[in-house]
Coordinates of C-alpha atoms in Angstrom, one line a residue:
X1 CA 32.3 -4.6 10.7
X2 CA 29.3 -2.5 8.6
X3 CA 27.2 -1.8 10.5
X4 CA 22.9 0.0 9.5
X5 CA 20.7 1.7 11.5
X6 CA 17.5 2.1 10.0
X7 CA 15.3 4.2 12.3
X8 CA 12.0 6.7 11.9
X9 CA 11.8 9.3 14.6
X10 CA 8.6 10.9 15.3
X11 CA 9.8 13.8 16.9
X12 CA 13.6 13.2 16.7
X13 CA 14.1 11.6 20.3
X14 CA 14.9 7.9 18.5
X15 CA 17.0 9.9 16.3
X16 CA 19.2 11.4 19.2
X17 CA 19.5 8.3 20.6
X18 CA 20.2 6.0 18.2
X19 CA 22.8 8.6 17.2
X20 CA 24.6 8.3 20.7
X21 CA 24.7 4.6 19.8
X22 CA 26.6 5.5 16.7
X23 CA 28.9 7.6 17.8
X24 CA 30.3 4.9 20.4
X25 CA 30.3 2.2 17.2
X26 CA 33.2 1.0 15.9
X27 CA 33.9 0.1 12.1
X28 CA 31.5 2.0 9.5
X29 CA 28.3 2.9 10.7
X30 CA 25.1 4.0 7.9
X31 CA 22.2 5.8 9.5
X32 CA 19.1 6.0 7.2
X33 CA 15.6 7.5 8.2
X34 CA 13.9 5.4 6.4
X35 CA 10.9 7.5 6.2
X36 CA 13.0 10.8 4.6
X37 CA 15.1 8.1 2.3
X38 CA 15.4 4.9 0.7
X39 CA 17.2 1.9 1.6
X40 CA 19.5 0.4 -1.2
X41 CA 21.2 -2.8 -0.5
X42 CA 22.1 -3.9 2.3
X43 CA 23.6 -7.2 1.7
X44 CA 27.1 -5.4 2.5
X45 CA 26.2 -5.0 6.1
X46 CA 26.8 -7.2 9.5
X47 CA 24.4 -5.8 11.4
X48 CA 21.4 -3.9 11.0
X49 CA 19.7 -1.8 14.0
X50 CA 15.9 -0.8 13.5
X51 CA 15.1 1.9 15.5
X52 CA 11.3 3.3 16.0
X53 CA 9.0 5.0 18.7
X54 CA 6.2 3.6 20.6
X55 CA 2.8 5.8 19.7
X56 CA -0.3 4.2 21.5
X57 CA 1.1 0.7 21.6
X58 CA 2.3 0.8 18.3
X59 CA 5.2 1.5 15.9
X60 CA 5.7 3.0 12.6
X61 CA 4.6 0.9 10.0
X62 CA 7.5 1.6 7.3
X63 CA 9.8 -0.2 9.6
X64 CA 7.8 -3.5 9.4
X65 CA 7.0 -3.1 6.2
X66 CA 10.9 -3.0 5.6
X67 CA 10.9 -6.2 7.4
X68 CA 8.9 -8.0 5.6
X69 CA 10.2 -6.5 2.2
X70 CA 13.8 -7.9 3.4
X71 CA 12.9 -10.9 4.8
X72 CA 15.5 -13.2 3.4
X73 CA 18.3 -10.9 3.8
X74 CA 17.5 -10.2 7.5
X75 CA 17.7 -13.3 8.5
X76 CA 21.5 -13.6 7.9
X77 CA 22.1 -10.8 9.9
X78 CA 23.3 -9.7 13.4
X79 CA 19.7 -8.0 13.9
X80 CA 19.5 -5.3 17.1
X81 CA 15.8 -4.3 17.4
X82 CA 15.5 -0.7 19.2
X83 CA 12.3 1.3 20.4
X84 CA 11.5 4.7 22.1
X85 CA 8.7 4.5 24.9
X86 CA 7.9 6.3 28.3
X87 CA 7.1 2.8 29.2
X88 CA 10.1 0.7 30.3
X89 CA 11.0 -2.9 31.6
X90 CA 8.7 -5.5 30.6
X91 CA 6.3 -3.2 28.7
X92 CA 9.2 -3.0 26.3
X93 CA 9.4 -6.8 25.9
X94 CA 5.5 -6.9 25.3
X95 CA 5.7 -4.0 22.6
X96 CA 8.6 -5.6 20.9
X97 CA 6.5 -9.1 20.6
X98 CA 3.1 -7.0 19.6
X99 CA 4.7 -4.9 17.0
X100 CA 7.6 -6.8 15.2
X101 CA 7.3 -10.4 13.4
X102 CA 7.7 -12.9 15.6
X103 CA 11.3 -14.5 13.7
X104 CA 12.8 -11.2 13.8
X105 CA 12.2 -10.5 17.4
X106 CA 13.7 -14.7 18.0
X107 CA 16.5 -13.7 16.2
X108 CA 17.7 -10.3 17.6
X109 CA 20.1 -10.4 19.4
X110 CA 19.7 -7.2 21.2
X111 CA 16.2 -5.9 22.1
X112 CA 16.1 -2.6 24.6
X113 CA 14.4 0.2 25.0
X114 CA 16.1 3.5 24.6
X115 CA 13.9 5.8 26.9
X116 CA 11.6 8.6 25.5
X117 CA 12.0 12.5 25.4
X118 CA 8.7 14.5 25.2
X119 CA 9.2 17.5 23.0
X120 CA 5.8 19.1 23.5
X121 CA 6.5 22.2 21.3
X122 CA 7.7 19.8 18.6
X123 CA 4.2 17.9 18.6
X124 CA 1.2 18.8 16.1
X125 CA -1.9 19.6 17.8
X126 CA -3.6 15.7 18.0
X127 CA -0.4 14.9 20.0
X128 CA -0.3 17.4 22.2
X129 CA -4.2 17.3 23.0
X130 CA -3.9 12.8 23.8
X131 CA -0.9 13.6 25.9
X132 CA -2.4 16.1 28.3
X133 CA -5.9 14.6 28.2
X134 CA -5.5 10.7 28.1
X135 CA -2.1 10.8 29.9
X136 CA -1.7 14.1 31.9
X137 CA 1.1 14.9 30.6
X138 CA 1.7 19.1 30.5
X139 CA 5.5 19.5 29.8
X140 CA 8.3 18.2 28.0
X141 CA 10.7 16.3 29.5
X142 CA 13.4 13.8 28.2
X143 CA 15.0 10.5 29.9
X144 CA 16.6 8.5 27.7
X145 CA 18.4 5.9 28.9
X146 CA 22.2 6.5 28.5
X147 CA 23.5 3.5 30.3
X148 CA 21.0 1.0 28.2
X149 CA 22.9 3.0 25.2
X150 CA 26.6 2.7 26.3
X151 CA 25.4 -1.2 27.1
X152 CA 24.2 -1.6 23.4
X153 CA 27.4 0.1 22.0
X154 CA 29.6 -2.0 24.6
X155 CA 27.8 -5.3 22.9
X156 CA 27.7 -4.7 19.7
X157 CA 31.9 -3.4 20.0
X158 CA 32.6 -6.8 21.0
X159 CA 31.1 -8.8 18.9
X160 CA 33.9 -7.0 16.5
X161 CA 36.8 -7.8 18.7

């Protein structure tokens, strides 16, 4: 099985996760930021992972863009759809139907949320000043969600079996 994730990662916590998930993948595995390189084809692949980050209820725009671009050749495809967020549960449902087109979040088969880490001393200085005055927030701190990534690889393993 070939296997793409496509992923942007603000400040690298989507990244570090979605990078767990590949490591536990079997068959070959592509990892492209979308927003450092482009995409070429990608008719050669089984299944294609998206990866982003929540921001104030909202995901980078690239990654729908990309979507929308590959419409037709998305919709043959085992499509696992992947965000970052402090908020978990059904928040991660709602953000999933608010920020992605609605026939690519029908058809994924996999839709999870992959926990958040805060890097504060990563953020520029916007960032840093809506996170301690909107949401209190005053340190780093990182919890993503290690069993909702071993579930993912665990899925996406058998479906090769």
């Amino acid at each position: 099985m070939q296997i793409l994730i496509l992923f942007t990662s603000k400040y690298g916590a989507t990244e570090k996760a979605l990078k767990l998930v590949a490591e536990g993948l079997k068959g070959q595995v592509d990892m492209i930021d979308i927003e450092e390189e482009a995409c070429g084809e990608i008719n050669q692949y089984d299944t294609i992972i998206f990866g982003g980050s929540i921001y104030v209820g909202k995901i980078q725009s690239k990654i729908i863009k990309f979507m929308e671009k590959h419409k037709k050749t998305l919709i043959d495809k085992n499509i696992a759809l992947l965000i970052s967020s402090k908020d978990g549960g059904e928040k991660i449902s709602e953000f999933l139907e608010f920020n992605y087109p609605q026939w690519i979040v029908e058809q994924a088969f996999i839709k999870e949320g992959l926990g958040y880490e805060i890097s504060i001393e990563k953020m520029s200085f916007y960032d840093k000043f809506v996170l301690k005055n909107l949401f209190k927030i005053e340190e780093s701190d990182s919890k993503i969600n290690y069993d909702v990534i071993k579930k993912i690889i665990d899925i996406i393993n058998q479906m090769e079996a």
